[in-house]
Short mmCIF file of C-alpha atoms in Angstrom, two decimals:
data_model
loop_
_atom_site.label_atom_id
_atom_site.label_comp_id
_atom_site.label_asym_id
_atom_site.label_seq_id
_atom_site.Cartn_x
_atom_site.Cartn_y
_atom_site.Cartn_z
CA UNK A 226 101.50 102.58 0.45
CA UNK A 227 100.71 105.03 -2.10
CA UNK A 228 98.07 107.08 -1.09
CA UNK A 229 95.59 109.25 -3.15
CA UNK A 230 93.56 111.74 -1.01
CA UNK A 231 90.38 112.56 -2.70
CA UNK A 232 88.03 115.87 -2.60
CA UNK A 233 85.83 116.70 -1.40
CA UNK A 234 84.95 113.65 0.18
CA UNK A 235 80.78 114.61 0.08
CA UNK A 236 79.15 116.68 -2.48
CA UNK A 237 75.37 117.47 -2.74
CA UNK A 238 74.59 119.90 -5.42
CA UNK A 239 71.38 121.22 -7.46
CA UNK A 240 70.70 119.21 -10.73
CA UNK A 241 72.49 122.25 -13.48
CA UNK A 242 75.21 122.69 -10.97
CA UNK A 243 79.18 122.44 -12.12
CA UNK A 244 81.28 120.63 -10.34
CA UNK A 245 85.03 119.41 -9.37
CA UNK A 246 86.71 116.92 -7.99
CA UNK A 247 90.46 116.82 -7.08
CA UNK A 248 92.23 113.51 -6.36
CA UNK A 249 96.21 114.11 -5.21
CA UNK A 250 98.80 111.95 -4.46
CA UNK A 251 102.70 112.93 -3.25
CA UNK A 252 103.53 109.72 -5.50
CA UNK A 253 103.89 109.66 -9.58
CA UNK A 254 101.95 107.26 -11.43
CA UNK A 255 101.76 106.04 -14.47
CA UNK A 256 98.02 106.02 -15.12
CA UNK A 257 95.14 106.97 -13.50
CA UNK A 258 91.47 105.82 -13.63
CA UNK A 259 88.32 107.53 -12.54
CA UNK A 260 85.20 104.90 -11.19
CA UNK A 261 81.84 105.29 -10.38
CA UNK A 262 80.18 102.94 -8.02
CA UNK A 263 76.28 103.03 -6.89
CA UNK A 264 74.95 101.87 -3.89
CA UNK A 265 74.84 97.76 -4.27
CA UNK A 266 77.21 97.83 -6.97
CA UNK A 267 80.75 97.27 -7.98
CA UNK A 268 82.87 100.40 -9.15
CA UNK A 269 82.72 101.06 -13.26
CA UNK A 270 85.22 102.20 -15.19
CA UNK A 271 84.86 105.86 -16.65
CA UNK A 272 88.22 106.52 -18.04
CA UNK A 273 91.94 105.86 -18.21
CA UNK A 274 94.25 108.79 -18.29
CA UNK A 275 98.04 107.56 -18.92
CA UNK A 276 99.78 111.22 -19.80
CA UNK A 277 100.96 114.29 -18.13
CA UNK A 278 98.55 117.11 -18.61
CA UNK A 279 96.32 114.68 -20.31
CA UNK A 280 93.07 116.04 -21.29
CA UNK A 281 89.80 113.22 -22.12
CA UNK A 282 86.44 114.34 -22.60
CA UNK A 283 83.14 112.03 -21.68
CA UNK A 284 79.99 113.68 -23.03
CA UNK A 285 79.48 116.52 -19.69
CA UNK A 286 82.43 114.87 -17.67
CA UNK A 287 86.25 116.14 -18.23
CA UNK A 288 89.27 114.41 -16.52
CA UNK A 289 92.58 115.80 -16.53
CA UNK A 290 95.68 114.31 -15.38
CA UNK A 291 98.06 116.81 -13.47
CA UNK A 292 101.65 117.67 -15.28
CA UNK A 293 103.68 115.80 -12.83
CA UNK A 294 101.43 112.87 -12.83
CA UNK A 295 100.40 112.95 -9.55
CA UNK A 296 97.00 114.29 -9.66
CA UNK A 297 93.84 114.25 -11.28
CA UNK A 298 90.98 116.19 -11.48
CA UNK A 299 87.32 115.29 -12.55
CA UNK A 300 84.90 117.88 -13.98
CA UNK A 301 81.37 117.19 -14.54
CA UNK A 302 79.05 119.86 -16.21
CA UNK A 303 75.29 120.60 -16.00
CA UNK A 304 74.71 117.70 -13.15
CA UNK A 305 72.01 115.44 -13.85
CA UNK A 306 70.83 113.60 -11.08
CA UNK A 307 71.80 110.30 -12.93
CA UNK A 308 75.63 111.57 -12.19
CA UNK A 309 74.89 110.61 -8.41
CA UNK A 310 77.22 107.86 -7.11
CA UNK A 311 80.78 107.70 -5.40
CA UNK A 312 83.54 108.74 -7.63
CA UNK A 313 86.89 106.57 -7.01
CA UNK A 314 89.79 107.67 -8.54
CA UNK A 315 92.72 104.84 -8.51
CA UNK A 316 96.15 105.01 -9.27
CA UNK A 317 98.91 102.57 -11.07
CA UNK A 318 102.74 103.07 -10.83
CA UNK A 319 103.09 99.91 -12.87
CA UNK A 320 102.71 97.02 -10.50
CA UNK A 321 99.41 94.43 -10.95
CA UNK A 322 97.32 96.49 -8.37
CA UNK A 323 95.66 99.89 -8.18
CA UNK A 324 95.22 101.94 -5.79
CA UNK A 325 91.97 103.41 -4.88
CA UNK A 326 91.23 107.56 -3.26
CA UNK A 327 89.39 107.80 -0.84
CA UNK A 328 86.11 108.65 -2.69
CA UNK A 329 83.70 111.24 -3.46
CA UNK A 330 80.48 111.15 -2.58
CA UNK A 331 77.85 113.07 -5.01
CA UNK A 332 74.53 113.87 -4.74
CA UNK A 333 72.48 115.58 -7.31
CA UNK A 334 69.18 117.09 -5.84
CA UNK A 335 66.56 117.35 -8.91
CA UNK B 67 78.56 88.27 -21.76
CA UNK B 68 77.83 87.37 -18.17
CA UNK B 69 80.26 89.62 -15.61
CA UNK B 70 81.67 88.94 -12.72
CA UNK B 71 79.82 87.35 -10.20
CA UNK B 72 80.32 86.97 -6.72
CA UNK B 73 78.27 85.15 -4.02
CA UNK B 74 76.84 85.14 -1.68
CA UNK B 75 76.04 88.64 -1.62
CA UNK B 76 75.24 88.57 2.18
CA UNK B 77 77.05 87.00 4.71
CA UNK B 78 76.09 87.27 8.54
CA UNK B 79 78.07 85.43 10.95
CA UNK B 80 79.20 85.21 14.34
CA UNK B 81 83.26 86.46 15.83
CA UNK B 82 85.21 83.77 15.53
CA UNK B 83 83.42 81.62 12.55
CA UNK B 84 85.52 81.16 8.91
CA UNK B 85 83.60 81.90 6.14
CA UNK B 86 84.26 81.27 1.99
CA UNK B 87 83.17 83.80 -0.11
CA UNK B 88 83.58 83.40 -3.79
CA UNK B 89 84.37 85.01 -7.22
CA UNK B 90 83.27 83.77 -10.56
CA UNK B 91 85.52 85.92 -12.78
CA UNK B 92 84.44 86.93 -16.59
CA UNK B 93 85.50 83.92 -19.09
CA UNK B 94 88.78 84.27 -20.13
CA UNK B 95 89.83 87.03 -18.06
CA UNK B 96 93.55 85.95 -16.78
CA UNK B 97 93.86 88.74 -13.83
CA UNK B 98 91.43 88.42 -11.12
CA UNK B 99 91.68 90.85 -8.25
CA UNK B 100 89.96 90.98 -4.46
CA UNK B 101 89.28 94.44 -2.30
CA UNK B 102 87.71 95.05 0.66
CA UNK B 103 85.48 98.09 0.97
CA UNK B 104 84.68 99.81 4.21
CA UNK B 105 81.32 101.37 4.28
CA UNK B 106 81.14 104.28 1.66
CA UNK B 107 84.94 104.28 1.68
CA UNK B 108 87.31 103.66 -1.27
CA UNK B 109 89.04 100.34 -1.85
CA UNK B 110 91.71 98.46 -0.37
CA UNK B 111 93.52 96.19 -2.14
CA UNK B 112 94.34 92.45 -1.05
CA UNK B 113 95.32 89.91 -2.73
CA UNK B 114 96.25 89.77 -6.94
CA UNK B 115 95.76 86.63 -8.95
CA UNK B 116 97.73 85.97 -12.60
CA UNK B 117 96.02 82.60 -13.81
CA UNK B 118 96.66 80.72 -10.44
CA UNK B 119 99.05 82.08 -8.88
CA UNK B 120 98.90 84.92 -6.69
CA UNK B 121 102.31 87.03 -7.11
CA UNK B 122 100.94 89.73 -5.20
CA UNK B 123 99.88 89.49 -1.78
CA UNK B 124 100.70 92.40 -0.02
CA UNK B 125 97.58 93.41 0.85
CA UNK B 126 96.29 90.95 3.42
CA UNK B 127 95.08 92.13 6.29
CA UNK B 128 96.58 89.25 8.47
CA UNK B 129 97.34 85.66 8.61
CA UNK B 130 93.53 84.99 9.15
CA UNK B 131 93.37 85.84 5.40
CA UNK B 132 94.17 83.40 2.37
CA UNK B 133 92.78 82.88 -0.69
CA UNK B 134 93.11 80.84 -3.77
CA UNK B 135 91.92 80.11 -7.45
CA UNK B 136 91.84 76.94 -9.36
CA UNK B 137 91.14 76.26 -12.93
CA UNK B 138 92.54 79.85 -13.77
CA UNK B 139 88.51 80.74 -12.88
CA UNK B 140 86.64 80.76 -9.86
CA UNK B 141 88.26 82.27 -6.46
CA UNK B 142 87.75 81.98 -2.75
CA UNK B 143 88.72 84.34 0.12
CA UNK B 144 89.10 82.55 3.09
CA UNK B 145 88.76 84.33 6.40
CA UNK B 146 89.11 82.06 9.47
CA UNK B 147 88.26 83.40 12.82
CA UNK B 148 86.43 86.23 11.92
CA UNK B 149 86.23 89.28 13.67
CA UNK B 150 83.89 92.22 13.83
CA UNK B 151 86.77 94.70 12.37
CA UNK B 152 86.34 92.32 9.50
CA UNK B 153 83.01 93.81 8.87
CA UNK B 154 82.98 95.12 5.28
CA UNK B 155 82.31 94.49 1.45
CA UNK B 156 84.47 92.37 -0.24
CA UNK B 157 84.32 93.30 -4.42
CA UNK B 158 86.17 90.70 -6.59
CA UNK B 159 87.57 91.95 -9.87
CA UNK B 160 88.73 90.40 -13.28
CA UNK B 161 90.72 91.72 -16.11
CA UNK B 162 91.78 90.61 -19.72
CA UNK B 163 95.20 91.15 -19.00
CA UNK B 164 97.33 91.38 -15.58
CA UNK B 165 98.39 94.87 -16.69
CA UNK B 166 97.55 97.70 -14.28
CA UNK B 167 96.03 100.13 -16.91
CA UNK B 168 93.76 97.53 -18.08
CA UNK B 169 90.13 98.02 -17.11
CA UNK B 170 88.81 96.00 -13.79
CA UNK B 171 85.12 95.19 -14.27
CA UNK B 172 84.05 94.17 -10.69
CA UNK B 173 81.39 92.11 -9.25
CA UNK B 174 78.59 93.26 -6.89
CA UNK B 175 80.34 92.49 -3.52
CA UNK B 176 79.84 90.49 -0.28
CA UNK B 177 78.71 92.33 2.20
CA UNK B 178 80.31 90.26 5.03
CA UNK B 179 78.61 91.63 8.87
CA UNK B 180 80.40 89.54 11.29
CA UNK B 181 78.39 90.36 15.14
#
C-alpha cells in the first residue's frame, strides 16, 4: 500500500487568507492529481502534475510536485469562500488505480 | 453529456442483508473504477474494471465483496452479508482510457448505512 499522508487534515481560514497544503508519500510516483470534493458530491479533478519539480498554475491555486516525486504541495491564494471543500490529493506509480491522501478539509469563513 | 451516475444514492439496511448498488459509467468510457469513502475521509480503492474484465482486484475488502460489469457499461458492487463496518460511501468512477494519469470523473456516491 502506498500511502500519501495529507496536511493539515482541517483548515478553517478567513475569506483573503493564503493557504498550503502538503501531501507526502515515502513512495515515488509517476503523477499526481489534486481533487476537490463537496459535501454530496463525487471528487473533481483540478490538475495532473506528471514531473519532478513541476510547477501548474490554476487562476489563485498553485500545485507543485516535489523533486523526488514524492510529494506535492497545493497553494491557494486570496481564499474565497467558494474554495471550501475537501482537497484529495491521489497518487499513480503506473498501475490502473490511484491512490487517494487522506484529505484536507477547508473552510473559508466570509 | 450525462456523467456518471450511480444509484441509489441511499441505501439503509439491516447486518446481515446483500445489497446491489450500481454504476452507470459515462458513454464510451472503457475504465470504470469503484471506492469506498469513509465519512470525510479520502478514498480507498477496490475493485478496477478494463471493458469487462476486472484485472485489478486488490482492493476488496473481503470475500463478502464482488462485483461485475456487463456490456462494457453499467456495474454492480455486490456486498452479501453486510455488516455495520461496511457503513460508508461507495463513489463509482469512469475514465476514457484505463491509464492511471487519465482523469476519473466520479459519480455522486451511495451512501450505504447498514444498522
Amino acid at each position: 500500500t502506498q500511502l500519501l499522508e495529507q496536511s493539515p487534515q482541517f483548515l478553517s481560514i478567513q475569506e483573503g487568507e493564503n493557504l498550503t497544503v502538503y501531501c507526502n508519500s515515502s513512495s515515488v510516483f509517476s503523477s499526481l492529481q489534486w481533487y476537490r470534493q463537496e459535501p454530496g458530491e463525487g471528487p473533481v479533478l483540478l490538475v495532473t502534475v506528471v514531473t519532478g519539480g513541476e510547477v501548474k498554475k490554476l487562476k489563485r491555486l498553485t500545485f507543485q510536485f516535489g523533486d523526488a516525486r514524492k510529494d506535492s504541495s497545493l497553494h491557494i491564494t486570496a481564499a474565497q469562500p467558494g474554495d471550501t471543500g475537501l482537497y484529495l490529493c491521489a497518487g499513480s506509480s503506473g498501475a490502473n488505480n490511484l491512490f487517494f491522501g487522506t484529505g484536507t478539509r477547508l473552510t473559508v469563513i466570509p | 453529456g450525462a456523467g456518471v451516475s450511480q444509484s441509489p444514492s441511499n441505501k439503509v439496511t439491516e447486518k446481515g442483508k446483500d445489497v446491489e448498488l450500481r454504476c452507470d459509467p459515462i458513454s464510451g468510457h472503457t475504465a470504470l473504477y469503484w471506492y469506498r469513502q469513509s465519512l470525510g475521509q479520502g478514498l480507498e480503492f477496490l475493485i478496477y474494471f478494463q471493458g469487462n474484465s476486472a484485472p485489478d482486484k486488490s482492493g476488496l475488502p473481503s470475500d463478502r465483496f464482488s462485483a461485475e460489469r456487463t456490456g462494457g457499461s453499467v456495474s454492480t458492487l455486490t456486498i452479501q452479508r453486510t455488516q455495520q463496518e461496511d457503513s460508508a460511501v461507495y463513489l463509482c468512477a469512469s475514465s476514457p482510457e484505463g491509464l492511471s494519469y487519465n482523469e476519473q470523473f466520479f459519480g455522486p456516491g451511495t451512501r450505504l448505512t447498514v444498522l
